[in-house]
């Protein structure tokens, strides 16, 4: 088997390091071992997954494939490689690369590459829909889940190869179940919308008064979070100024659309932060959410501000921060987040492809009983997740669950999407209905799991 893989892979031409990693996994039986619970056919499919991934890497840009493998991490061997799901229009190629799916959640990864020009960047958004699943009926009063999604998230962008990696997730929840047939349709692409999530340390701020200019501009956000709104105007000095640009510039990681242009005290005696904006960049109507963040301190001084658009940027004025607050300011970081518009490209077209998607089915445990929060009616487990139906009225959505293996080691599962709903009054009284989910931090071989631990409760797995 190893020699057969070696001949095929060397013919395709991946790197020697990639081949040696795969040979080792085949020799150790890792690829097959992890999927005993799926039967021989599924185990054989997974054993071939690495071969298919490297084959697909020949077609996809190598760095995009590297980004996908890095994003999947320990889940990479459990991800299905999708072949021949490609659509090209308007000089843009859309290609489905991989899927990671059980009967709770489906994650699909795709690349978008500009074949003809250079119209894409790190703010790429898609308009379209991914559909995979069948609707199911449920008696629950409140439910969540579905068969499709229109939300696509950018994972990475490689400007050298003009290629973006994106993901889309479908939560089947209670109202849908997975089906093999999957369809992806995209009708538009845009780079005209951005989303800022940035933070910069304030440790470099000094008491020095920085060069200041008259505060002429458009006020887009007034001071907020005040206890007494009647004193609002009294906070604004009669001679409010703004900082001159580029006095102590600092980049904001992850974006070139904006940066900290100047930060410090203006000659009006107040603390200001000037944000530089690239040509065509403008915050949404109410501006960004901005604050000075300090873990131990939620003083209103730190998140009461006014934002003013000025030429080439935005001035953020903190009316409650004066030079005597310097040490407090230096212990903080400025946080900025929110949507914005930018110069970019709108591309209308039609990209559509269908493909088959395999999934890891869940096993229903032969156990019911009580946990701290209530009576449990059903528990399911897959290599990727756990679901629980109960009459809990709350509390399970913030408890980490653990899978306990036969050797005593554990794998944590973080709380996921769920719901609590109040039942209507009946002859049996009133109560609650809950559906909770957890997602494992690494995939599991179910044959190695002996129990689940939730708080102080042990749930047997057999």
Short mmCIF file of C-alpha atoms in Angstrom, two decimals:
data_model
loop_
_atom_site.label_atom_id
_atom_site.label_comp_id
_atom_site.label_asym_id
_atom_site.label_seq_id
_atom_site.Cartn_x
_atom_site.Cartn_y
_atom_site.Cartn_z
CA UNK A 1 0.00 0.00 0.00
CA UNK A 2 2.79 2.40 0.89
CA UNK A 3 4.62 1.71 -2.37
CA UNK A 4 1.45 2.29 -4.38
CA UNK A 5 0.96 5.69 -2.73
CA UNK A 6 4.62 6.53 -3.26
CA UNK A 7 4.46 5.91 -7.00
CA UNK A 8 1.24 7.90 -7.46
CA UNK A 9 2.30 10.84 -5.32
CA UNK A 10 5.79 11.14 -6.77
CA UNK A 11 4.22 11.21 -10.21
CA UNK A 12 2.13 14.25 -9.14
CA UNK A 13 5.17 16.07 -7.86
CA UNK A 14 4.42 17.31 -4.27
CA UNK A 15 7.32 18.06 -1.97
CA UNK A 16 9.40 15.30 -0.39
CA UNK A 17 8.41 16.56 3.10
CA UNK A 18 4.70 16.22 2.29
CA UNK A 19 5.23 12.70 1.01
CA UNK A 20 7.21 11.57 4.05
CA UNK A 21 4.49 12.83 6.41
CA UNK A 22 1.87 10.89 4.48
CA UNK A 23 3.99 7.70 4.31
CA UNK A 24 4.41 7.82 8.08
CA UNK A 25 0.64 8.16 8.62
CA UNK A 26 -0.02 5.19 6.31
CA UNK A 27 2.63 3.00 8.00
CA UNK A 28 1.26 3.82 11.47
CA UNK A 29 -2.31 3.17 10.35
CA UNK A 30 -3.35 6.59 11.67
CA UNK A 31 -5.64 7.40 8.74
CA UNK A 32 -7.59 4.15 9.03
CA UNK A 33 -7.54 3.85 12.81
CA UNK A 34 -9.36 7.10 13.38
CA UNK A 35 -12.46 5.91 11.52
CA UNK A 36 -13.20 2.38 12.69
CA UNK A 37 -16.68 3.47 13.74
CA UNK A 38 -17.57 4.30 10.12
CA UNK A 39 -16.90 0.82 8.75
CA UNK A 40 -14.41 -0.45 6.20
CA UNK A 41 -15.66 1.63 3.28
CA UNK A 42 -15.43 4.95 5.12
CA UNK A 43 -12.08 3.99 6.61
CA UNK A 44 -10.73 3.29 3.14
CA UNK A 45 -12.06 6.66 1.95
CA UNK A 46 -10.18 8.44 4.73
CA UNK A 47 -7.01 6.49 3.99
CA UNK A 48 -7.17 7.92 0.45
CA UNK A 49 -7.93 11.45 1.66
CA UNK A 50 -4.31 12.55 1.82
CA UNK A 51 -3.73 11.37 -1.75
CA UNK A 52 -6.76 13.33 -2.94
CA UNK A 53 -5.72 16.42 -0.98
CA UNK A 54 -2.29 16.50 -2.60
CA UNK A 55 -3.90 15.88 -6.01
CA UNK A 56 -6.22 18.82 -5.41
CA UNK A 57 -3.27 20.94 -4.30
CA UNK A 58 -1.86 20.62 -7.80
CA UNK A 59 -5.02 22.33 -9.11
CA UNK A 60 -5.39 24.88 -6.31
CA UNK A 61 -2.79 27.52 -5.49
CA UNK A 62 -0.30 25.83 -3.11
CA UNK A 63 -0.30 28.64 -0.58
CA UNK A 64 -4.11 28.58 -0.42
CA UNK A 65 -3.94 24.86 0.24
CA UNK A 66 -1.35 25.47 2.94
CA UNK A 67 -3.68 28.06 4.48
CA UNK A 68 -6.52 25.55 4.44
CA UNK A 69 -4.42 22.86 6.13
CA UNK A 70 -3.27 25.37 8.76
CA UNK A 71 -6.87 26.45 9.37
CA UNK A 72 -8.09 22.86 9.75
CA UNK A 73 -5.18 21.91 12.01
CA UNK A 74 -5.79 18.57 13.75
CA UNK A 75 -9.06 18.20 11.82
CA UNK A 76 -7.30 18.07 8.43
CA UNK A 77 -7.26 14.22 8.19
CA UNK A 78 -11.03 14.23 8.83
CA UNK A 79 -11.81 16.73 6.07
CA UNK A 80 -13.12 15.43 2.77
CA UNK A 81 -11.40 16.65 -0.39
CA UNK A 82 -13.86 17.82 -3.06
CA UNK A 83 -12.84 17.27 -6.67
CA UNK A 84 -14.09 18.81 -9.92
CA UNK A 85 -16.43 21.32 -8.23
CA UNK A 86 -15.30 24.35 -10.26
CA UNK A 87 -17.13 27.24 -11.90
CA UNK A 88 -15.64 30.14 -13.88
CA UNK A 89 -17.31 33.39 -14.96
CA UNK A 90 -16.16 36.99 -15.52
CA UNK A 91 -12.54 35.81 -15.38
CA UNK A 92 -13.02 34.57 -11.79
CA UNK A 93 -12.60 30.91 -10.86
CA UNK A 94 -14.54 29.49 -7.89
CA UNK A 95 -13.42 26.08 -6.67
CA UNK A 96 -14.77 23.98 -3.76
CA UNK A 97 -11.77 22.44 -1.97
CA UNK A 98 -12.88 20.57 1.14
CA UNK A 99 -15.68 19.81 3.61
CA UNK A 100 -15.77 18.83 7.28
CA UNK A 101 -19.21 17.58 8.26
CA UNK A 102 -21.22 15.64 10.81
CA UNK A 103 -24.99 15.67 11.33
CA UNK A 104 -24.85 18.82 13.46
CA UNK A 105 -22.71 21.12 11.33
CA UNK A 106 -21.21 21.29 7.83
CA UNK A 107 -18.14 23.41 7.01
CA UNK A 108 -17.27 23.89 3.34
CA UNK A 109 -14.06 25.55 2.14
CA UNK A 110 -13.67 27.19 -1.26
CA UNK A 111 -11.15 29.27 -3.16
CA UNK A 112 -11.84 32.28 -5.39
CA UNK A 113 -9.11 33.20 -7.90
CA UNK A 114 -8.92 36.11 -10.33
CA UNK A 115 -7.65 34.48 -13.51
CA UNK A 116 -7.56 37.60 -15.74
CA UNK A 117 -7.02 40.71 -13.59
CA UNK A 118 -6.32 41.79 -9.99
CA UNK A 119 -9.78 42.62 -8.62
CA UNK A 120 -9.76 40.73 -5.31
CA UNK A 121 -8.29 41.61 -1.91
CA UNK A 122 -8.55 40.92 1.82
CA UNK A 123 -12.08 42.41 2.00
CA UNK A 124 -13.70 40.02 -0.46
CA UNK A 125 -17.36 39.18 0.23
CA UNK A 126 -19.64 36.84 -1.70
CA UNK A 127 -23.37 37.00 -2.43
CA UNK A 128 -24.80 33.54 -2.81
CA UNK A 129 -26.02 30.41 -1.05
CA UNK A 130 -24.68 27.02 0.01
CA UNK A 131 -27.39 24.36 0.31
CA UNK A 132 -26.96 20.86 1.73
CA UNK A 133 -29.55 18.98 3.73
CA UNK A 134 -33.15 17.95 4.17
CA UNK A 135 -35.74 19.57 6.41
CA UNK A 136 -37.09 17.53 9.33
CA UNK A 137 -40.12 18.06 11.52
CA UNK A 138 -39.82 18.72 15.24
CA UNK A 139 -42.31 19.17 18.06
CA UNK A 140 -40.15 21.75 19.86
CA UNK A 141 -41.75 25.18 20.30
CA UNK A 142 -38.46 26.94 19.62
CA UNK A 143 -35.86 25.49 17.23
CA UNK A 144 -32.75 26.40 15.31
CA UNK A 145 -30.99 25.04 12.26
CA UNK A 146 -31.47 24.79 8.51
CA UNK A 147 -30.31 23.39 5.20
CA UNK A 148 -28.47 26.40 3.81
CA UNK A 149 -26.42 29.52 4.52
CA UNK A 150 -25.70 32.77 2.71
CA UNK A 151 -22.81 33.74 4.99
CA UNK A 152 -19.28 33.31 3.64
CA UNK A 153 -16.27 34.10 5.82
CA UNK A 154 -12.86 35.05 4.43
CA UNK A 155 -10.14 32.84 5.92
CA UNK A 156 -7.12 34.25 4.05
CA UNK A 157 -6.09 36.12 0.92
CA UNK A 158 -2.91 35.57 -1.09
CA UNK A 159 -2.18 38.71 -3.17
CA UNK A 160 0.70 37.06 -5.03
CA UNK A 161 -1.66 34.46 -6.49
CA UNK A 162 -4.77 36.66 -6.40
CA UNK A 163 -6.58 33.89 -4.55
CA UNK A 164 -8.90 33.97 -1.54
CA UNK A 165 -9.81 31.11 0.81
CA UNK A 166 -13.34 31.27 2.27
CA UNK A 167 -15.54 29.07 4.42
CA UNK A 168 -19.28 28.62 4.83
CA UNK A 169 -21.02 26.77 7.68
CA UNK A 170 -24.46 25.18 7.86
CA UNK A 171 -25.88 24.36 11.29
CA UNK A 172 -28.39 21.55 10.81
CA UNK A 173 -29.50 21.79 14.43
CA UNK A 174 -32.97 20.34 15.02
CA UNK A 175 -34.73 21.33 11.80
CA UNK A 176 -32.48 19.68 9.19
CA UNK A 177 -30.29 16.68 8.55
CA UNK A 178 -27.38 16.37 6.13
CA UNK A 179 -27.71 15.01 2.61
CA UNK A 180 -24.92 14.06 0.23
CA UNK A 181 -26.02 16.33 -2.61
CA UNK A 182 -24.67 19.87 -2.11
CA UNK A 183 -25.10 22.97 -4.26
CA UNK A 184 -23.17 26.24 -4.22
CA UNK A 185 -24.40 29.28 -6.17
CA UNK A 186 -22.75 32.71 -6.15
CA UNK A 187 -24.20 35.72 -7.97
CA UNK A 188 -21.84 38.50 -6.93
CA UNK A 189 -18.49 39.39 -5.41
CA UNK A 190 -17.44 42.66 -3.82
CA UNK A 191 -14.43 44.28 -2.17
CA UNK A 192 -16.33 47.47 -1.24
CA UNK A 193 -17.19 46.49 2.33
CA UNK A 194 -14.76 46.04 5.20
CA UNK A 195 -15.02 44.92 8.82
CA UNK A 196 -12.54 46.32 11.33
CA UNK A 197 -11.40 44.39 14.40
CA UNK A 198 -8.28 46.18 15.62
CA UNK A 199 -6.39 46.97 18.79
CA UNK A 200 -3.22 48.95 19.51
CA UNK A 201 -1.38 49.40 22.80
CA UNK A 202 -1.36 52.86 24.39
CA UNK A 203 1.88 52.19 26.31
CA UNK A 204 3.86 54.62 24.12
CA UNK A 205 1.68 57.63 24.98
CA UNK A 206 3.57 60.44 26.74
CA UNK A 207 2.43 63.63 28.43
CA UNK A 208 3.86 65.67 25.55
CA UNK A 209 1.36 68.01 23.88
CA UNK A 210 1.10 67.07 20.21
CA UNK A 211 0.60 69.39 17.26
CA UNK A 212 -3.08 70.31 17.02
CA UNK A 213 -5.43 71.75 14.41
CA UNK A 214 -8.90 73.34 14.47
CA UNK A 215 -11.60 70.70 14.88
CA UNK A 216 -13.52 71.26 11.68
CA UNK A 217 -15.25 68.15 10.37
CA UNK A 218 -18.35 65.99 10.52
CA UNK A 219 -19.27 64.68 13.97
CA UNK A 220 -20.54 61.12 13.47
CA UNK A 221 -20.65 59.94 17.09
CA UNK A 222 -21.32 62.05 20.20
CA UNK A 223 -20.11 61.19 23.74
CA UNK A 224 -21.96 58.20 25.15
CA UNK A 225 -22.26 56.16 28.36
CA UNK A 226 -22.74 59.21 30.56
CA UNK A 227 -24.69 59.05 33.81
CA UNK A 228 -26.16 62.55 33.36
CA UNK A 229 -27.04 63.37 29.76
CA UNK A 230 -27.89 66.99 30.64
CA UNK A 231 -24.17 67.72 31.14
CA UNK A 232 -23.28 66.57 27.61
CA UNK A 233 -22.57 70.01 26.13
CA UNK A 234 -20.55 71.01 29.19
CA UNK A 235 -18.04 68.27 28.39
CA UNK A 236 -17.16 69.75 24.99
CA UNK A 237 -14.61 72.58 25.33
CA UNK A 238 -15.35 75.80 23.47
CA UNK A 239 -12.03 75.43 21.62
CA UNK A 240 -12.05 71.74 20.75
CA UNK A 241 -9.08 70.74 18.62
CA UNK A 242 -7.91 67.64 16.75
CA UNK A 243 -4.50 66.08 16.35
CA UNK A 244 -2.40 66.80 13.29
CA UNK A 245 -1.78 63.64 11.23
CA UNK A 246 1.13 61.19 11.27
CA UNK A 247 2.89 62.30 14.47
CA UNK A 248 3.35 58.80 15.93
CA UNK A 249 1.82 56.42 13.36
CA UNK A 250 1.17 52.79 14.33
CA UNK A 251 -0.26 50.11 12.04
CA UNK A 252 -3.43 48.20 12.90
CA UNK A 253 -2.75 44.52 12.36
CA UNK A 254 -4.76 42.88 9.58
CA UNK A 255 -5.68 45.98 7.58
CA UNK A 256 -4.09 48.60 5.36
CA UNK A 257 -7.33 50.57 5.10
CA UNK A 258 -6.66 52.40 8.37
CA UNK A 259 -4.01 52.94 11.03
CA UNK A 260 -3.36 54.97 14.17
CA UNK A 261 -2.06 58.21 12.72
CA UNK A 262 -1.52 60.19 15.95
CA UNK A 263 -2.26 59.41 19.60
CA UNK A 264 -1.80 61.64 22.64
CA UNK A 265 -2.83 64.94 24.19
CA UNK A 266 -3.90 67.84 22.00
CA UNK A 267 -3.28 71.43 23.02
CA UNK A 268 -6.92 71.65 24.20
CA UNK A 269 -5.80 69.52 27.18
CA UNK A 270 -7.70 66.35 26.22
CA UNK A 271 -6.68 62.89 25.04
CA UNK A 272 -7.24 62.23 21.33
CA UNK A 273 -6.62 59.40 18.88
CA UNK A 274 -6.44 60.19 15.19
CA UNK A 275 -7.17 57.28 12.85
CA UNK A 276 -5.78 57.51 9.33
CA UNK A 277 -8.15 56.38 6.58
CA UNK A 278 -7.06 55.26 3.11
CA UNK A 279 -8.66 56.89 0.08
CA UNK A 280 -12.31 55.93 -0.19
CA UNK A 281 -12.56 54.47 3.33
CA UNK A 282 -15.41 55.71 5.50
CA UNK A 283 -16.96 54.29 8.69
CA UNK A 284 -20.64 53.42 8.63
CA UNK A 285 -23.08 56.15 9.63
CA UNK A 286 -22.59 55.88 13.41
CA UNK A 287 -18.83 55.34 13.24
CA UNK A 288 -16.78 52.60 14.84
CA UNK A 289 -17.20 51.29 18.33
CA UNK A 290 -14.06 52.54 20.05
CA UNK A 291 -12.84 52.28 23.60
CA UNK A 292 -9.75 52.19 25.76
CA UNK A 293 -9.66 48.70 27.20
CA UNK A 294 -8.18 47.67 30.52
CA UNK A 295 -9.10 44.27 31.92
CA UNK A 296 -9.29 45.42 35.56
CA UNK A 297 -10.95 48.78 34.94
CA UNK A 298 -14.30 49.60 33.31
CA UNK A 299 -14.24 53.29 34.22
CA UNK A 300 -16.56 55.33 31.98
CA UNK A 301 -13.60 57.61 31.30
CA UNK A 302 -12.24 54.95 28.97
CA UNK A 303 -15.24 54.51 26.66
CA UNK A 304 -16.81 57.94 26.51
CA UNK A 305 -15.79 59.53 23.24
CA UNK A 306 -16.76 61.66 20.24
CA UNK A 307 -15.76 60.79 16.67
CA UNK A 308 -15.24 63.47 14.02
CA UNK A 309 -14.44 62.78 10.38
CA UNK A 310 -11.63 65.05 9.22
CA UNK A 311 -9.63 65.24 6.02
CA UNK A 312 -7.88 61.89 5.52
CA UNK A 313 -8.98 60.41 8.83
CA UNK A 314 -11.09 60.45 11.97
CA UNK A 315 -10.41 62.16 15.30
CA UNK A 316 -11.58 60.35 18.46
CA UNK A 317 -11.88 62.76 21.38
CA UNK A 318 -12.13 61.45 24.98
CA UNK A 319 -13.77 64.25 27.02
CA UNK A 320 -13.11 62.61 30.42
CA UNK A 321 -9.37 61.96 29.97
CA UNK A 322 -6.86 64.66 30.93
CA UNK A 323 -3.05 64.66 31.50
CA UNK A 324 -3.52 63.47 35.10
CA UNK A 325 -4.91 60.22 33.65
CA UNK A 326 -1.69 59.42 31.77
CA UNK A 327 -0.79 56.28 33.72
CA UNK A 328 -4.31 54.92 33.29
CA UNK A 329 -4.15 55.57 29.54
CA UNK A 330 -0.73 53.91 29.22
CA UNK A 331 -2.08 50.72 30.81
CA UNK A 332 -4.79 50.41 28.15
CA UNK A 333 -5.12 49.43 24.53
CA UNK A 334 -7.37 51.21 22.07
CA UNK A 335 -9.92 48.91 20.47
CA UNK A 336 -11.74 49.73 17.24
CA UNK A 337 -14.30 47.59 15.50
CA UNK A 338 -17.16 47.98 13.09
CA UNK A 339 -18.14 47.93 9.39
CA UNK A 340 -16.98 50.46 6.83
CA UNK A 341 -17.16 51.18 3.12
CA UNK A 342 -14.10 51.40 0.87
CA UNK A 343 -13.03 51.78 -2.73
CA UNK A 344 -13.27 48.40 -4.34
CA UNK A 345 -14.79 46.31 -7.08
CA UNK A 346 -18.28 44.94 -7.65
CA UNK A 347 -18.40 41.84 -9.87
CA UNK A 348 -21.76 40.44 -10.99
CA UNK A 349 -21.88 36.99 -12.52
CA UNK A 350 -23.03 33.42 -12.06
CA UNK A 351 -20.93 30.73 -10.43
CA UNK A 352 -22.64 27.43 -9.68
CA UNK A 353 -21.46 23.91 -8.89
CA UNK A 354 -22.81 20.74 -7.31
CA UNK A 355 -20.85 18.08 -5.42
CA UNK A 356 -21.26 15.11 -3.10
CA UNK A 357 -20.49 15.64 0.58
CA UNK A 358 -19.88 12.81 3.05
CA UNK A 359 -20.54 13.27 6.76
CA UNK A 360 -19.70 11.64 10.09
CA UNK A 361 -22.96 10.29 11.59
CA UNK A 362 -23.67 10.64 15.29
CA UNK A 363 -24.32 7.71 17.63
CA UNK A 364 -27.18 7.93 20.13
CA UNK A 365 -26.04 6.80 23.58
CA UNK A 366 -27.97 4.16 25.49
CA UNK A 367 -28.28 6.44 28.53
CA UNK A 368 -30.74 8.85 30.08
CA UNK A 369 -30.48 10.43 33.49
CA UNK A 370 -30.02 13.62 35.43
CA UNK A 371 -27.30 16.22 35.26
CA UNK A 372 -27.10 19.26 37.52
CA UNK A 373 -29.29 21.34 35.22
CA UNK A 374 -32.08 18.80 34.65
CA UNK A 375 -33.29 15.48 33.23
CA UNK A 376 -31.53 14.37 30.01
CA UNK A 377 -33.65 12.58 27.40
CA UNK A 378 -31.04 11.97 24.71
CA UNK A 379 -27.31 12.32 24.08
CA UNK A 380 -25.56 11.86 20.72
CA UNK A 381 -21.86 11.86 19.91
CA UNK A 382 -19.88 12.05 16.67
CA UNK A 383 -16.11 12.44 16.12
CA UNK A 384 -16.74 16.19 15.99
CA UNK A 385 -19.57 17.06 18.38
CA UNK A 386 -22.05 16.15 21.12
CA UNK A 387 -25.75 17.05 21.35
CA UNK A 388 -28.05 16.80 24.37
CA UNK A 389 -31.83 17.09 24.75
CA UNK A 390 -33.11 17.79 28.26
CA UNK A 391 -35.57 19.73 30.38
CA UNK A 392 -32.82 22.05 31.66
CA UNK A 393 -33.84 25.67 32.16
CA UNK A 394 -30.32 26.98 31.59
CA UNK A 395 -26.72 26.55 32.64
CA UNK A 396 -25.50 23.92 30.17
CA UNK A 397 -24.50 26.50 27.57
CA UNK A 398 -21.46 27.64 29.58
CA UNK A 399 -20.09 24.28 30.78
CA UNK A 400 -17.22 22.60 28.96
CA UNK A 401 -17.83 18.91 28.25
CA UNK A 402 -15.03 16.30 28.19
CA UNK A 403 -14.72 12.99 26.35
CA UNK A 404 -12.79 10.50 28.50
CA UNK A 405 -10.73 7.88 26.66
CA UNK A 406 -9.86 4.37 27.81
CA UNK A 407 -6.32 5.48 28.68
CA UNK A 408 -7.69 8.20 30.99
CA UNK A 409 -6.88 11.15 28.70
CA UNK A 410 -9.58 13.67 27.85
CA UNK A 411 -10.62 15.83 24.91
CA UNK A 412 -12.52 19.05 25.65
CA UNK A 413 -15.66 20.11 23.80
CA UNK A 414 -16.66 23.79 23.88
CA UNK A 415 -20.33 24.84 24.21
CA UNK A 416 -21.87 25.57 20.81
CA UNK A 417 -25.16 26.87 19.49
CA UNK A 418 -28.25 25.74 21.39
CA UNK A 419 -31.58 26.91 22.76
CA UNK A 420 -33.85 26.86 25.83
CA UNK A 421 -37.62 27.16 25.45
CA UNK A 422 -40.46 27.32 27.95
CA UNK A 423 -43.16 24.73 27.41
CA UNK A 424 -46.83 25.69 27.43
CA UNK A 425 -48.93 24.76 30.43
CA UNK A 426 -50.57 21.33 30.22
CA UNK A 427 -52.17 18.73 32.45
CA UNK A 428 -48.64 17.64 33.31
CA UNK A 429 -47.68 21.14 34.44
CA UNK A 430 -45.09 23.47 32.94
CA UNK A 431 -41.44 22.86 32.21
CA UNK A 432 -38.55 23.53 29.90
CA UNK A 433 -37.20 22.03 26.70
CA UNK A 434 -33.49 22.42 25.85
CA UNK A 435 -31.20 21.43 23.00
CA UNK A 436 -27.49 21.93 23.73
CA UNK A 437 -24.44 21.27 21.57
CA UNK A 438 -20.69 20.99 22.09
CA UNK A 439 -17.86 20.93 19.52
CA UNK A 440 -14.66 18.98 20.23
CA UNK A 441 -11.31 20.76 20.18
CA UNK A 442 -9.85 17.79 18.27
CA UNK A 443 -11.53 14.88 16.46
CA UNK A 444 -12.25 11.61 18.23
CA UNK A 445 -12.05 7.91 17.48
CA UNK A 446 -15.33 6.89 19.11
CA UNK A 447 -14.06 3.39 19.89
CA UNK A 448 -11.56 4.97 22.28
CA UNK A 449 -14.20 6.93 24.24
CA UNK A 450 -15.54 5.34 27.44
CA UNK A 451 -17.52 8.23 28.92
CA UNK A 452 -18.45 11.90 28.78
CA UNK A 453 -17.93 14.22 31.75
CA UNK A 454 -20.21 17.21 32.23
CA UNK A 455 -19.53 19.02 35.49
CA UNK A 456 -19.59 16.33 38.18
CA UNK A 457 -21.68 13.91 36.08
CA UNK A 458 -20.19 10.94 34.20
CA UNK A 459 -22.17 9.72 31.19
CA UNK A 460 -21.18 6.22 29.99
CA UNK A 461 -20.42 5.69 26.29
CA UNK A 462 -20.98 2.12 25.08
#
